[in-house]
Short mmCIF file of C-alpha atoms in Angstrom, two decimals:
data_model
loop_
_atom_site.label_atom_id
_atom_site.label_comp_id
_atom_site.label_asym_id
_atom_site.label_seq_id
_atom_site.Cartn_x
_atom_site.Cartn_y
_atom_site.Cartn_z
CA GLN A 1 -1.44 5.19 -21.86
CA ALA A 2 -3.43 3.20 -24.37
CA ASP A 3 -0.36 2.07 -26.30
CA ILE A 4 1.19 0.92 -22.94
CA GLN A 5 -1.95 -1.04 -22.21
CA ILE A 6 -1.96 -2.71 -25.56
CA LYS A 7 1.72 -3.41 -25.21
CA GLN A 8 0.84 -5.21 -21.80
CA TYR A 9 -1.94 -7.13 -23.42
CA LYS A 10 0.25 -8.43 -26.07
CA ILE A 11 2.70 -9.64 -23.53
CA ASN A 12 0.00 -11.38 -21.62
CA TYR A 13 -1.69 -12.97 -24.75
CA LYS A 14 1.30 -13.03 -27.23
CA ASN A 15 0.41 -16.46 -28.64
CA GLU A 16 -3.45 -15.75 -28.50
CA TRP A 17 -3.57 -12.04 -29.54
CA GLU A 18 -5.99 -12.49 -32.42
CA GLN A 19 -8.19 -14.87 -30.15
CA PHE A 20 -8.10 -12.39 -27.51
CA LEU A 21 -9.43 -9.36 -29.82
CA LYS A 22 -12.13 -11.71 -31.16
CA TYR A 23 -13.27 -12.84 -27.85
CA TYR A 24 -13.76 -9.25 -26.64
CA GLY A 25 -15.46 -8.27 -29.79
CA TYR A 26 -12.86 -6.21 -31.49
CA SER A 27 -12.38 -6.51 -35.11
CA SER A 28 -8.86 -5.09 -35.09
CA GLU A 29 -5.94 -3.74 -32.66
CA ASP A 30 -7.15 -0.09 -33.75
CA ASP A 31 -10.67 -0.56 -32.44
CA LEU A 32 -9.33 -1.90 -29.08
CA LYS A 33 -7.05 1.38 -28.84
CA LYS A 34 -10.01 3.55 -29.64
CA ASP A 35 -11.95 2.00 -26.86
CA ILE A 36 -9.08 2.18 -24.36
CA ILE A 37 -8.69 5.72 -25.16
CA LYS A 38 -12.55 6.44 -24.68
CA GLN A 39 -12.38 4.61 -21.26
CA LEU A 40 -9.31 6.74 -20.26
CA LYS A 41 -11.05 9.95 -21.24
CA SER A 42 -14.08 8.66 -19.32
CA GLU A 43 -12.00 8.08 -16.13
CA ALA A 44 -10.30 11.30 -16.57
CA VAL A 45 -13.48 13.26 -16.47
CA ALA A 46 -14.87 11.26 -13.48
CA LYS A 47 -11.60 11.77 -11.57
CA LYS A 48 -11.70 15.58 -12.34
CA TYR A 49 -15.27 15.59 -10.97
CA ILE A 50 -14.35 13.62 -7.97
CA LYS A 51 -11.44 16.06 -7.32
CA GLU A 52 -13.72 18.97 -6.93
CA GLY A 53 -15.38 17.30 -3.90
CA VAL A 54 -12.38 16.66 -2.17
CA THR A 55 -12.36 18.56 1.09
CA GLU A 56 -9.79 19.80 3.59
CA ASP A 57 -10.68 17.04 5.87
CA ASP A 58 -10.04 14.44 3.16
CA LEU A 59 -6.58 15.92 2.53
CA LYS A 60 -5.70 15.96 6.26
CA LYS A 61 -6.87 12.46 6.79
CA TYR A 62 -4.76 10.97 4.01
CA TYR A 63 -1.80 12.94 5.17
CA ASP A 64 -2.17 11.77 8.86
CA GLU A 65 -2.70 8.29 7.72
CA ASN A 66 -0.27 7.92 4.90
CA ILE A 67 2.43 10.52 5.01
CA SER A 68 5.24 9.94 7.84
CA THR A 69 8.84 10.00 8.64
CA GLU A 70 10.56 7.20 6.80
CA LEU A 71 12.86 5.11 8.71
CA THR A 72 15.91 2.74 8.10
CA VAL A 73 16.07 0.19 11.01
CA LYS A 74 17.56 -2.97 11.96
CA HIS A 75 15.52 -5.66 13.86
CA ILE A 76 15.79 -9.14 15.46
CA LEU A 77 12.36 -11.03 15.26
CA ILE A 78 11.66 -13.80 17.61
CA LYS A 79 8.61 -15.77 16.82
CA SER A 80 6.29 -18.04 19.19
CA THR A 81 6.62 -21.73 18.23
CA ALA A 82 2.88 -22.10 18.99
CA THR A 83 0.84 -23.50 16.16
CA GLU A 84 -2.84 -23.35 15.39
CA ASN A 85 -3.37 -26.69 17.04
CA SER A 86 -1.46 -25.62 20.23
CA THR A 87 -3.58 -25.43 23.49
CA SER A 88 -4.07 -21.99 25.20
CA ASP A 89 -1.68 -23.05 27.85
CA GLU A 90 1.03 -23.99 25.13
CA LYS A 91 0.43 -20.75 23.37
CA LYS A 92 1.01 -18.79 26.52
CA ALA A 93 4.01 -20.66 27.14
CA ALA A 94 5.51 -20.29 23.76
CA GLU A 95 4.51 -16.48 23.86
CA GLU A 96 6.48 -16.21 27.13
CA ALA A 97 9.38 -18.06 25.84
CA ALA A 98 9.66 -15.93 22.87
CA TYR A 99 9.58 -12.73 24.93
CA ASN A 100 12.23 -14.01 27.23
CA LYS A 101 14.38 -14.84 24.46
CA ALA A 102 14.09 -11.33 23.13
CA SER A 103 14.83 -9.97 26.47
CA GLU A 104 17.86 -12.11 26.89
CA LEU A 105 19.32 -10.67 23.50
CA ILE A 106 18.63 -7.19 24.69
CA LYS A 107 20.77 -7.81 27.79
CA LYS A 108 23.50 -9.27 25.28
CA LEU A 109 23.36 -5.90 23.49
CA ASP A 110 23.48 -3.95 26.72
CA GLU A 111 26.81 -5.85 27.34
CA GLY A 112 28.26 -4.86 24.07
CA ALA A 113 27.09 -7.80 21.63
CA ASP A 114 27.07 -6.80 17.93
CA PHE A 115 23.35 -6.29 16.65
CA GLU A 116 23.92 -7.84 13.20
CA THR A 117 25.57 -10.91 14.69
CA LEU A 118 22.72 -11.60 16.94
CA ALA A 119 20.27 -11.04 14.21
CA LYS A 120 21.97 -13.49 12.02
CA GLU A 121 22.32 -16.16 14.95
CA ASN A 122 18.60 -15.61 16.25
CA SER A 123 16.32 -13.61 14.06
CA GLU A 124 13.42 -15.19 12.07
CA ASP A 125 14.19 -12.29 9.58
CA ALA A 126 18.09 -12.25 9.43
CA SER A 127 18.48 -11.18 5.71
CA ASN A 128 20.97 -8.28 5.46
CA GLY A 129 21.58 -8.34 9.17
CA GLY A 130 17.81 -7.47 9.90
CA LEU A 131 18.16 -4.31 7.84
CA ILE A 132 14.84 -2.81 6.59
CA THR A 133 14.60 0.39 4.62
CA GLY A 134 11.58 2.57 3.81
CA VAL A 135 9.87 1.85 7.13
CA ASN A 136 6.73 4.13 7.37
CA LYS A 137 3.46 4.43 9.26
CA ALA A 138 1.16 3.34 6.28
CA GLY A 139 2.91 0.11 5.34
CA TYR A 140 4.08 -1.34 8.65
CA ASP A 141 2.73 -2.60 12.01
CA ALA A 142 1.66 0.44 14.13
CA ASP A 143 3.35 -0.87 17.40
CA PHE A 144 6.67 -1.63 15.39
CA TYR A 145 6.71 1.76 13.54
CA ALA A 146 5.76 3.80 16.82
CA ALA A 147 8.59 2.13 18.77
CA ALA A 148 11.03 2.72 16.05
CA LEU A 149 10.09 6.31 15.60
CA ALA A 150 10.36 7.03 19.30
CA LEU A 151 14.22 6.08 19.11
CA LYS A 152 16.99 8.24 18.32
CA ASP A 153 19.09 7.29 15.56
CA GLY A 154 21.67 4.58 17.00
CA GLU A 155 19.45 3.58 19.58
CA TYR A 156 17.69 0.15 20.27
CA THR A 157 14.47 -0.70 22.08
CA LYS A 158 15.13 -1.66 25.72
CA THR A 159 12.04 -4.07 25.85
CA PRO A 160 10.71 -6.49 23.21
CA VAL A 161 8.11 -4.88 20.89
CA LYS A 162 4.98 -7.02 20.02
CA SER A 163 3.76 -7.02 16.58
CA GLN A 164 1.36 -9.43 14.56
CA PHE A 165 4.75 -11.44 13.71
CA GLY A 166 6.19 -11.81 17.12
CA TYR A 167 8.70 -10.08 19.30
CA HIS A 168 11.08 -7.52 17.89
CA ILE A 169 14.24 -5.73 18.92
CA ILE A 170 14.38 -2.80 16.78
CA TYR A 171 17.53 -0.57 16.18
CA THR A 172 16.99 2.68 14.28
CA VAL A 173 19.57 3.68 11.82
CA SER A 174 18.56 6.76 10.31
CA ARG A 175 15.26 8.59 9.10
CA THR A 176 14.02 11.06 6.48
CA GLU A 177 11.62 13.46 7.95
CA ALA A 178 8.05 13.70 6.38
CA GLU A 179 7.54 16.95 4.57
CA SER A 180 4.76 19.19 6.01
CA TYR A 181 1.07 19.06 5.14
CA ASP A 182 1.30 22.54 3.59
CA THR A 183 4.23 21.55 1.40
CA LEU A 184 2.49 18.46 0.16
CA LYS A 185 -1.21 19.70 0.16
CA ASP A 186 -1.58 20.38 -3.67
CA SER A 187 -0.02 16.84 -4.36
CA LEU A 188 -2.46 15.02 -2.22
CA TYR A 189 -5.69 15.64 -4.22
CA ASP A 190 -4.84 13.11 -7.00
CA LYS A 191 -3.73 10.53 -4.11
CA VAL A 192 -6.96 11.11 -2.42
CA VAL A 193 -9.08 10.73 -5.66
CA ASP A 194 -7.19 7.45 -6.47
CA GLN A 195 -7.85 6.05 -2.71
CA LYS A 196 -11.48 6.84 -3.09
CA ILE A 197 -11.84 5.12 -6.51
CA SER A 198 -9.69 2.01 -4.79
CA ASN A 199 -12.12 1.88 -1.92
CA ASP A 200 -15.15 1.89 -3.90
CA SER A 201 -14.79 0.04 -7.40
CA TYR A 202 -18.28 1.61 -8.44
CA LEU A 203 -17.27 5.14 -7.69
CA THR A 204 -16.48 6.16 -11.35
CA TYR A 205 -19.92 4.91 -12.43
CA LYS A 206 -21.66 6.62 -9.78
CA THR A 207 -19.87 9.75 -10.43
CA TRP A 208 -20.95 9.62 -14.16
CA ASP A 209 -24.57 9.22 -12.97
CA GLU A 210 -24.17 12.44 -11.09
CA ILE A 211 -22.42 14.30 -14.00
CA ARG A 212 -25.56 13.19 -16.35
CA LYS A 213 -28.01 14.50 -13.74
CA LYS A 214 -26.15 17.62 -13.36
CA TYR A 215 -25.76 18.50 -16.74
CA ASN A 216 -29.01 16.98 -17.90
CA LEU A 217 -27.34 14.56 -20.27
CA ASN A 218 -29.91 12.23 -21.65
CA ILE A 219 -28.25 9.24 -23.61
CA THR A 220 -30.47 7.35 -25.90
CA ASP A 221 -29.23 3.89 -27.28
CA THR A 222 -31.02 2.91 -30.17
CA SER A 223 -29.99 -0.72 -29.61
CA LEU A 224 -31.84 -0.85 -26.41
CA LYS A 225 -35.52 -0.52 -25.62
#
């Protein structure tokens, strides 16, 4: 991992590598590598300590919020034409127009129109005929995902679905069912730890403070008074 980090640093600072080392107080690349290894070991110990405190509730919460059936869908997106400067009446009218247009397209689908053709001709997101892969609970608008999940494969929504982007007509192509909590439980510990660290940038430092207190580690720095 240390070698990978150094390689990335060299890519980023390829013409200023020596200046980079000097700026951060390293007399050589080897000194930088030693510092990175030390930091990685410190983080590994902290993660192990945090992992010991992960509860069943933490695991279930992560599973419920992040693990879901993954869908492949097609969609047609109709956006409101209103802008930030539009009046409330103009915004309302634009919303109604977008909804009505989406409803009209659904009627065309009911009459046998081709979904991809309608997407290419009308959608604000017409790439690949509106095809989206890897649609899951964690990464997509909640209403969009719920509507897509409720469909059987080969079905489309019979009313427009509102999201933060506009009105969608969603066609569910296929799905990959989520693995059960019991199957994934052991693999979730590290994900929960990473999420906790991501949510609190000081957690590693606070954890080391707890470790020092727990094991009575007194660190004396002769350079500091």
